[in-house]
């Protein structure tokens, strides 16, 4: 049986709890402390975006190379994404756009431009539902494949697109679906907080204060809700690129 990492963690944790209870009884030391430790491991796997507890997750690149990766989530957005592309073109920079499938379906022309200008499109689920981790494995696979099909239409590539889970959350069910599809899951090491801060100067300063070689930077060119817009990432991008170029 081909078990994913999440299943191995769950089986190992369950076995450890059963062994501890058998040896020491259902006491605080025999069951309470091990159960609390196992719960902490599970929480890390679910809620820490860069955690590889349930599934191998890339959160940064090599520190030895003077390069960083810029990533944009939740697009494409007809108002914002073209501005991001214009700025990237001006500075000769490339980025990865983790797109929501239902947004991409309505803006395939922007997706075409993203690919034509040398950027990468990643899979950010079909609908960016906060309930996605409660989906069945079958539903998760359908969600992943639906967006992947659109991306492949644009890229004309057989390669499986990079995947970023909504909000970075990864449940055991998502891990099983990712394992079945051999996904490469990408998180981030620097969060711009551009979803909370509308001041582009502060957003840029936050990124530049934290950034180191190899970092993966999270910015946003879209919004999970149709019709809503986030401009902070696009507004801060020239300042971020100026700061990186100065280094």
PDB file of C-alpha atoms in Angstrom:
ATOM      1  CA  UNK A   1       0.000   0.000   0.000  1.00  0.00           C
ATOM      2  CA  UNK A   2       1.424   3.364  -1.093  1.00  0.00           C
ATOM      3  CA  UNK A   3       1.042   5.558   1.977  1.00  0.00           C
ATOM      4  CA  UNK A   4       1.663   9.286   1.896  1.00  0.00           C
ATOM      5  CA  UNK A   5       3.691  11.000   4.600  1.00  0.00           C
ATOM      6  CA  UNK A   6       0.543  12.117   6.459  1.00  0.00           C
ATOM      7  CA  UNK A   7      -0.704   8.537   6.761  1.00  0.00           C
ATOM      8  CA  UNK A   8       2.673   7.417   8.082  1.00  0.00           C
ATOM      9  CA  UNK A   9       2.604  10.199  10.687  1.00  0.00           C
ATOM     10  CA  UNK A  10      -0.930   9.276  11.772  1.00  0.00           C
ATOM     11  CA  UNK A  11      -0.125   5.576  12.008  1.00  0.00           C
ATOM     12  CA  UNK A  12       3.105   6.210  13.920  1.00  0.00           C
ATOM     13  CA  UNK A  13       1.366   8.598  16.302  1.00  0.00           C
ATOM     14  CA  UNK A  14      -1.496   6.207  16.940  1.00  0.00           C
ATOM     15  CA  UNK A  15       0.909   3.356  17.600  1.00  0.00           C
ATOM     16  CA  UNK A  16       2.946   5.493  19.996  1.00  0.00           C
ATOM     17  CA  UNK A  17      -0.174   6.500  21.934  1.00  0.00           C
ATOM     18  CA  UNK A  18      -1.378   2.897  22.155  1.00  0.00           C
ATOM     19  CA  UNK A  19       2.042   1.708  23.349  1.00  0.00           C
ATOM     20  CA  UNK A  20       2.307   4.457  25.949  1.00  0.00           C
ATOM     21  CA  UNK A  21      -1.175   3.735  27.276  1.00  0.00           C
ATOM     22  CA  UNK A  22      -0.400   0.002  27.472  1.00  0.00           C
ATOM     23  CA  UNK A  23       2.836   0.579  29.367  1.00  0.00           C
ATOM     24  CA  UNK A  24       1.824   3.413  31.668  1.00  0.00           C
ATOM     25  CA  UNK A  25      -1.971   3.351  31.703  1.00  0.00           C
ATOM     26  CA  UNK A  26      -4.451   6.092  30.877  1.00  0.00           C
ATOM     27  CA  UNK A  27      -2.737   8.592  33.164  1.00  0.00           C
ATOM     28  CA  UNK A  28      -1.462  12.067  32.453  1.00  0.00           C
ATOM     29  CA  UNK A  29       2.015  10.723  31.883  1.00  0.00           C
ATOM     30  CA  UNK A  30       0.907   7.617  30.044  1.00  0.00           C
ATOM     31  CA  UNK A  31      -1.611   9.177  27.691  1.00  0.00           C
ATOM     32  CA  UNK A  32      -2.133  12.885  28.376  1.00  0.00           C
ATOM     33  CA  UNK A  33       1.405  14.091  27.662  1.00  0.00           C
ATOM     34  CA  UNK A  34       1.941  11.928  24.549  1.00  0.00           C
ATOM     35  CA  UNK A  35      -1.503  12.939  23.249  1.00  0.00           C
ATOM     36  CA  UNK A  36      -0.666  16.621  23.712  1.00  0.00           C
ATOM     37  CA  UNK A  37       2.659  16.160  21.921  1.00  0.00           C
ATOM     38  CA  UNK A  38       0.954  14.354  19.038  1.00  0.00           C
ATOM     39  CA  UNK A  39      -1.699  17.076  18.823  1.00  0.00           C
ATOM     40  CA  UNK A  40       1.088  19.669  18.527  1.00  0.00           C
ATOM     41  CA  UNK A  41       2.635  17.700  15.653  1.00  0.00           C
ATOM     42  CA  UNK A  42      -0.726  17.536  13.876  1.00  0.00           C
ATOM     43  CA  UNK A  43      -1.347  21.262  14.387  1.00  0.00           C
ATOM     44  CA  UNK A  44       2.066  22.046  12.912  1.00  0.00           C
ATOM     45  CA  UNK A  45       1.311  19.920   9.871  1.00  0.00           C
ATOM     46  CA  UNK A  46      -2.028  21.608   9.267  1.00  0.00           C
ATOM     47  CA  UNK A  47      -1.499  25.248  10.190  1.00  0.00           C
ATOM     48  CA  UNK A  48       2.174  26.077   9.452  1.00  0.00           C
ATOM     49  CA  UNK A  49       2.372  26.709   5.689  1.00  0.00           C
ATOM     50  CA  UNK A  50       6.042  25.724   5.431  1.00  0.00           C
ATOM     51  CA  UNK A  51       5.600  22.518   7.431  1.00  0.00           C
ATOM     52  CA  UNK A  52       6.585  19.260   5.755  1.00  0.00           C
ATOM     53  CA  UNK A  53       5.006  17.136   8.498  1.00  0.00           C
ATOM     54  CA  UNK A  54       2.237  15.849   6.206  1.00  0.00           C
ATOM     55  CA  UNK A  55       3.749  16.489   2.788  1.00  0.00           C
ATOM     56  CA  UNK A  56       7.121  17.725   1.433  1.00  0.00           C
ATOM     57  CA  UNK A  57       6.794  21.495   1.106  1.00  0.00           C
ATOM     58  CA  UNK A  58       9.247  23.937  -0.467  1.00  0.00           C
ATOM     59  CA  UNK A  59       9.448  27.200   1.453  1.00  0.00           C
ATOM     60  CA  UNK A  60      12.761  28.633   0.255  1.00  0.00           C
ATOM     61  CA  UNK A  61      15.638  28.048  -2.126  1.00  0.00           C
ATOM     62  CA  UNK A  62      19.420  27.841  -1.583  1.00  0.00           C
ATOM     63  CA  UNK A  63      20.913  30.552   0.619  1.00  0.00           C
ATOM     64  CA  UNK A  64      24.185  30.549  -1.323  1.00  0.00           C
ATOM     65  CA  UNK A  65      22.726  32.134  -4.473  1.00  0.00           C
ATOM     66  CA  UNK A  66      21.892  35.837  -4.614  1.00  0.00           C
ATOM     67  CA  UNK A  67      18.388  35.218  -5.902  1.00  0.00           C
ATOM     68  CA  UNK A  68      14.864  35.362  -4.500  1.00  0.00           C
ATOM     69  CA  UNK A  69      11.512  34.175  -5.841  1.00  0.00           C
ATOM     70  CA  UNK A  70       8.546  36.527  -6.157  1.00  0.00           C
ATOM     71  CA  UNK A  71       5.140  34.839  -6.045  1.00  0.00           C
ATOM     72  CA  UNK A  72       1.661  36.306  -6.476  1.00  0.00           C
ATOM     73  CA  UNK A  73      -1.512  34.644  -5.193  1.00  0.00           C
ATOM     74  CA  UNK A  74      -5.253  34.746  -5.882  1.00  0.00           C
ATOM     75  CA  UNK A  75      -5.265  36.179  -9.400  1.00  0.00           C
ATOM     76  CA  UNK A  76      -5.622  36.753 -12.186  1.00  0.00           C
ATOM     77  CA  UNK A  77      -7.312  40.104 -11.678  1.00  0.00           C
ATOM     78  CA  UNK A  78      -8.159  42.220 -14.721  1.00  0.00           C
ATOM     79  CA  UNK A  79      -7.294  45.443 -12.855  1.00  0.00           C
ATOM     80  CA  UNK A  80      -4.222  44.418 -10.897  1.00  0.00           C
ATOM     81  CA  UNK A  81      -2.386  41.601 -12.689  1.00  0.00           C
ATOM     82  CA  UNK A  82      -1.590  43.658 -15.841  1.00  0.00           C
ATOM     83  CA  UNK A  83      -0.024  46.329 -13.597  1.00  0.00           C
ATOM     84  CA  UNK A  84       2.119  43.678 -11.929  1.00  0.00           C
ATOM     85  CA  UNK A  85       3.182  42.354 -15.332  1.00  0.00           C
ATOM     86  CA  UNK A  86       4.055  45.852 -16.552  1.00  0.00           C
ATOM     87  CA  UNK A  87       6.282  46.435 -13.523  1.00  0.00           C
ATOM     88  CA  UNK A  88       7.993  43.055 -13.791  1.00  0.00           C
ATOM     89  CA  UNK A  89       8.670  43.737 -17.471  1.00  0.00           C
ATOM     90  CA  UNK A  90      10.099  47.153 -16.666  1.00  0.00           C
ATOM     91  CA  UNK A  91      12.607  45.651 -14.231  1.00  0.00           C
ATOM     92  CA  UNK A  92      13.332  42.512 -16.240  1.00  0.00           C
ATOM     93  CA  UNK A  93      12.036  40.314 -13.423  1.00  0.00           C
ATOM     94  CA  UNK A  94      10.124  37.040 -13.522  1.00  0.00           C
ATOM     95  CA  UNK A  95       7.563  35.709 -11.053  1.00  0.00           C
ATOM     96  CA  UNK A  96       5.291  32.773 -10.323  1.00  0.00           C
ATOM     97  CA  UNK A  97       1.546  33.420 -10.268  1.00  0.00           C
ATOM     98  CA  UNK A  98      -0.479  30.970  -8.177  1.00  0.00           C
ATOM     99  CA  UNK A  99      -3.856  31.368  -9.822  1.00  0.00           C
ATOM    100  CA  UNK A 100      -7.347  30.475  -8.651  1.00  0.00           C
ATOM    101  CA  UNK A 101      -8.949  28.325 -11.334  1.00  0.00           C
ATOM    102  CA  UNK A 102     -12.329  30.057 -11.491  1.00  0.00           C
ATOM    103  CA  UNK A 103     -10.588  33.439 -11.846  1.00  0.00           C
ATOM    104  CA  UNK A 104      -8.320  32.109 -14.585  1.00  0.00           C
ATOM    105  CA  UNK A 105     -11.293  30.681 -16.473  1.00  0.00           C
ATOM    106  CA  UNK A 106     -12.700  34.209 -16.774  1.00  0.00           C
ATOM    107  CA  UNK A 107      -9.346  35.807 -17.661  1.00  0.00           C
ATOM    108  CA  UNK A 108      -7.553  33.376 -19.936  1.00  0.00           C
ATOM    109  CA  UNK A 109      -6.122  36.259 -21.959  1.00  0.00           C
ATOM    110  CA  UNK A 110      -4.204  37.425 -18.894  1.00  0.00           C
ATOM    111  CA  UNK A 111      -2.967  33.883 -18.351  1.00  0.00           C
ATOM    112  CA  UNK A 112      -1.787  33.850 -21.963  1.00  0.00           C
ATOM    113  CA  UNK A 113       0.157  37.062 -21.356  1.00  0.00           C
ATOM    114  CA  UNK A 114       1.711  35.676 -18.170  1.00  0.00           C
ATOM    115  CA  UNK A 115       3.072  32.676 -20.058  1.00  0.00           C
ATOM    116  CA  UNK A 116       4.141  34.704 -23.115  1.00  0.00           C
ATOM    117  CA  UNK A 117       6.197  37.047 -20.933  1.00  0.00           C
ATOM    118  CA  UNK A 118       8.131  34.211 -19.351  1.00  0.00           C
ATOM    119  CA  UNK A 119       6.413  33.860 -15.984  1.00  0.00           C
ATOM    120  CA  UNK A 120       5.171  30.658 -14.381  1.00  0.00           C
ATOM    121  CA  UNK A 121       1.590  29.762 -13.488  1.00  0.00           C
ATOM    122  CA  UNK A 122       0.962  27.652 -10.397  1.00  0.00           C
ATOM    123  CA  UNK A 123      -2.209  25.974  -9.159  1.00  0.00           C
ATOM    124  CA  UNK A 124      -3.923  27.714  -6.220  1.00  0.00           C
ATOM    125  CA  UNK A 125      -7.057  25.518  -6.250  1.00  0.00           C
ATOM    126  CA  UNK A 126     -10.272  26.087  -8.166  1.00  0.00           C
ATOM    127  CA  UNK A 127     -12.234  28.221  -5.682  1.00  0.00           C
ATOM    128  CA  UNK A 128      -9.865  29.013  -2.776  1.00  0.00           C
ATOM    129  CA  UNK A 129     -12.379  27.679  -0.275  1.00  0.00           C
ATOM    130  CA  UNK A 130     -11.511  27.936   3.402  1.00  0.00           C
ATOM    131  CA  UNK A 131     -13.326  24.614   3.809  1.00  0.00           C
ATOM    132  CA  UNK A 132     -11.132  22.852   1.284  1.00  0.00           C
ATOM    133  CA  UNK A 133      -9.292  20.807   3.909  1.00  0.00           C
ATOM    134  CA  UNK A 134     -12.612  19.177   4.825  1.00  0.00           C
ATOM    135  CA  UNK A 135     -13.204  17.990   1.246  1.00  0.00           C
ATOM    136  CA  UNK A 136     -12.949  14.307   0.445  1.00  0.00           C
ATOM    137  CA  UNK A 137      -9.803  13.154  -1.348  1.00  0.00           C
ATOM    138  CA  UNK A 138     -11.886  12.611  -4.466  1.00  0.00           C
ATOM    139  CA  UNK A 139     -13.217  16.187  -4.341  1.00  0.00           C
ATOM    140  CA  UNK A 140      -9.723  17.542  -3.752  1.00  0.00           C
ATOM    141  CA  UNK A 141      -8.407  15.658  -6.756  1.00  0.00           C
ATOM    142  CA  UNK A 142     -11.217  17.059  -8.891  1.00  0.00           C
ATOM    143  CA  UNK A 143     -10.454  20.585  -7.659  1.00  0.00           C
ATOM    144  CA  UNK A 144      -6.736  20.225  -8.377  1.00  0.00           C
ATOM    145  CA  UNK A 145      -7.217  18.667 -11.795  1.00  0.00           C
ATOM    146  CA  UNK A 146      -9.798  21.235 -12.912  1.00  0.00           C
ATOM    147  CA  UNK A 147      -7.375  24.126 -12.433  1.00  0.00           C
ATOM    148  CA  UNK A 148      -4.438  22.096 -13.718  1.00  0.00           C
ATOM    149  CA  UNK A 149      -6.289  21.460 -16.975  1.00  0.00           C
ATOM    150  CA  UNK A 150      -6.696  25.200 -17.581  1.00  0.00           C
ATOM    151  CA  UNK A 151      -3.033  25.860 -16.844  1.00  0.00           C
ATOM    152  CA  UNK A 152      -1.926  23.144 -19.245  1.00  0.00           C
ATOM    153  CA  UNK A 153      -4.139  24.658 -21.944  1.00  0.00           C
ATOM    154  CA  UNK A 154      -2.059  27.826 -21.621  1.00  0.00           C
ATOM    155  CA  UNK A 155       1.392  26.359 -21.098  1.00  0.00           C
ATOM    156  CA  UNK A 156       1.020  23.428 -23.528  1.00  0.00           C
ATOM    157  CA  UNK A 157       3.205  21.492 -21.120  1.00  0.00           C
ATOM    158  CA  UNK A 158       2.773  18.004 -19.685  1.00  0.00           C
ATOM    159  CA  UNK A 159       4.539  19.064 -16.492  1.00  0.00           C
ATOM    160  CA  UNK A 160       2.431  19.111 -13.323  1.00  0.00           C
ATOM    161  CA  UNK A 161       2.084  22.760 -12.214  1.00  0.00           C
ATOM    162  CA  UNK A 162       3.410  23.846  -8.847  1.00  0.00           C
ATOM    163  CA  UNK A 163       0.713  23.852  -6.173  1.00  0.00           C
ATOM    164  CA  UNK A 164       0.039  26.248  -3.305  1.00  0.00           C
ATOM    165  CA  UNK A 165      -2.757  25.372  -0.907  1.00  0.00           C
ATOM    166  CA  UNK A 166      -5.281  28.095  -0.006  1.00  0.00           C
ATOM    167  CA  UNK A 167      -3.984  29.951   3.077  1.00  0.00           C
ATOM    168  CA  UNK A 168      -1.175  27.391   3.125  1.00  0.00           C
ATOM    169  CA  UNK A 169      -3.246  24.870   5.104  1.00  0.00           C
ATOM    170  CA  UNK A 170      -2.556  21.177   4.494  1.00  0.00           C
ATOM    171  CA  UNK A 171      -4.788  18.446   5.930  1.00  0.00           C
ATOM    172  CA  UNK A 172      -4.037  14.717   5.698  1.00  0.00           C
ATOM    173  CA  UNK A 173      -6.695  14.501   2.986  1.00  0.00           C
ATOM    174  CA  UNK A 174      -4.958  17.183   0.933  1.00  0.00           C
ATOM    175  CA  UNK A 175      -1.664  15.353   1.482  1.00  0.00           C
ATOM    176  CA  UNK A 176      -3.223  12.147   0.099  1.00  0.00           C
ATOM    177  CA  UNK A 177      -4.502  14.007  -2.974  1.00  0.00           C
ATOM    178  CA  UNK A 178      -1.133  15.718  -3.487  1.00  0.00           C
ATOM    179  CA  UNK A 179       0.627  12.361  -3.148  1.00  0.00           C
ATOM    180  CA  UNK A 180      -1.670  10.807  -5.732  1.00  0.00           C
ATOM    181  CA  UNK A 181      -0.915  13.627  -8.183  1.00  0.00           C
ATOM    182  CA  UNK A 182       2.825  13.854  -7.301  1.00  0.00           C
ATOM    183  CA  UNK A 183       2.393  17.569  -6.649  1.00  0.00           C
ATOM    184  CA  UNK A 184       5.243  19.857  -5.723  1.00  0.00           C
ATOM    185  CA  UNK A 185       3.795  22.071  -2.986  1.00  0.00           C
ATOM    186  CA  UNK A 186       5.295  25.531  -2.556  1.00  0.00           C
ATOM    187  CA  UNK A 187       4.829  27.765   0.490  1.00  0.00           C
ATOM    188  CA  UNK A 188       6.860  30.906   1.307  1.00  0.00           C
ATOM    189  CA  UNK A 189       9.483  32.244   3.698  1.00  0.00           C
ATOM    190  CA  UNK A 190       8.612  35.965   3.548  1.00  0.00           C
ATOM    191  CA  UNK A 191       4.994  37.141   3.839  1.00  0.00           C
ATOM    192  CA  UNK A 192       4.473  40.710   2.647  1.00  0.00           C
ATOM    193  CA  UNK A 193       1.231  41.104   4.649  1.00  0.00           C
ATOM    194  CA  UNK A 194      -0.127  43.013   1.667  1.00  0.00           C
ATOM    195  CA  UNK A 195      -3.599  41.641   2.403  1.00  0.00           C
ATOM    196  CA  UNK A 196      -3.673  43.555   5.699  1.00  0.00           C
ATOM    197  CA  UNK A 197      -1.583  46.628   4.930  1.00  0.00           C
ATOM    198  CA  UNK A 198      -2.660  48.997   2.141  1.00  0.00           C
ATOM    199  CA  UNK A 199       0.423  51.206   2.502  1.00  0.00           C
ATOM    200  CA  UNK A 200       2.845  50.195  -0.283  1.00  0.00           C
ATOM    201  CA  UNK A 201       5.845  51.812   1.415  1.00  0.00           C
ATOM    202  CA  UNK A 202       5.306  49.771   4.592  1.00  0.00           C
ATOM    203  CA  UNK A 203       4.750  46.583   2.601  1.00  0.00           C
ATOM    204  CA  UNK A 204       7.991  47.099   0.665  1.00  0.00           C
ATOM    205  CA  UNK A 205       9.928  47.968   3.803  1.00  0.00           C
ATOM    206  CA  UNK A 206       8.610  44.841   5.518  1.00  0.00           C
ATOM    207  CA  UNK A 207       9.726  42.609   2.653  1.00  0.00           C
ATOM    208  CA  UNK A 208      13.138  44.243   2.260  1.00  0.00           C
ATOM    209  CA  UNK A 209      13.815  44.113   6.005  1.00  0.00           C
ATOM    210  CA  UNK A 210      13.249  40.351   6.095  1.00  0.00           C
ATOM    211  CA  UNK A 211      14.482  39.132   2.754  1.00  0.00           C
ATOM    212  CA  UNK A 212      17.575  36.972   2.352  1.00  0.00           C
ATOM    213  CA  UNK A 213      18.999  35.029  -0.593  1.00  0.00           C
ATOM    214  CA  UNK A 214      16.816  32.060  -1.440  1.00  0.00           C
ATOM    215  CA  UNK A 215      13.614  33.453   0.059  1.00  0.00           C
ATOM    216  CA  UNK A 216      10.210  32.923  -1.528  1.00  0.00           C
ATOM    217  CA  UNK A 217       8.132  36.094  -1.168  1.00  0.00           C
ATOM    218  CA  UNK A 218       4.339  35.996  -0.916  1.00  0.00           C
ATOM    219  CA  UNK A 219       2.464  38.886  -2.557  1.00  0.00           C
ATOM    220  CA  UNK A 220      -1.062  39.111  -3.965  1.00  0.00           C
ATOM    221  CA  UNK A 221      -2.360  40.267  -7.325  1.00  0.00           C
ATOM    222  CA  UNK A 222      -5.894  39.046  -6.721  1.00  0.00           C
ATOM    223  CA  UNK A 223      -8.599  38.350  -4.174  1.00  0.00           C
ATOM    224  CA  UNK A 224     -10.337  35.063  -3.450  1.00  0.00           C
ATOM    225  CA  UNK A 225     -13.715  36.822  -3.728  1.00  0.00           C
ATOM    226  CA  UNK A 226     -14.841  37.630  -7.252  1.00  0.00           C
ATOM    227  CA  UNK A 227     -15.160  41.369  -7.819  1.00  0.00           C
ATOM    228  CA  UNK A 228     -12.855  42.317  -4.934  1.00  0.00           C
ATOM    229  CA  UNK A 229      -9.402  43.724  -5.596  1.00  0.00           C
ATOM    230  CA  UNK A 230      -6.078  44.000  -3.802  1.00  0.00           C
ATOM    231  CA  UNK A 231      -3.769  46.748  -5.048  1.00  0.00           C
ATOM    232  CA  UNK A 232      -1.173  46.793  -2.282  1.00  0.00           C
ATOM    233  CA  UNK A 233       1.059  44.148  -3.847  1.00  0.00           C
ATOM    234  CA  UNK A 234       1.127  45.901  -7.215  1.00  0.00           C
ATOM    235  CA  UNK A 235       1.699  49.287  -5.573  1.00  0.00           C
ATOM    236  CA  UNK A 236       4.612  48.021  -3.480  1.00  0.00           C
ATOM    237  CA  UNK A 237       6.272  45.981  -6.241  1.00  0.00           C
ATOM    238  CA  UNK A 238       8.325  48.839  -7.801  1.00  0.00           C
ATOM    239  CA  UNK A 239       9.741  49.696  -4.376  1.00  0.00           C
ATOM    240  CA  UNK A 240      10.564  46.043  -3.684  1.00  0.00           C
ATOM    241  CA  UNK A 241      12.290  45.617  -7.029  1.00  0.00           C
ATOM    242  CA  UNK A 242      14.231  48.864  -6.574  1.00  0.00           C
ATOM    243  CA  UNK A 243      15.396  47.658  -3.172  1.00  0.00           C
ATOM    244  CA  UNK A 244      16.441  44.253  -4.520  1.00  0.00           C
ATOM    245  CA  UNK A 245      18.263  45.827  -7.438  1.00  0.00           C
ATOM    246  CA  UNK A 246      20.148  48.145  -5.076  1.00  0.00           C
ATOM    247  CA  UNK A 247      21.562  45.058  -3.318  1.00  0.00           C
TER     248      UNK A 247
END
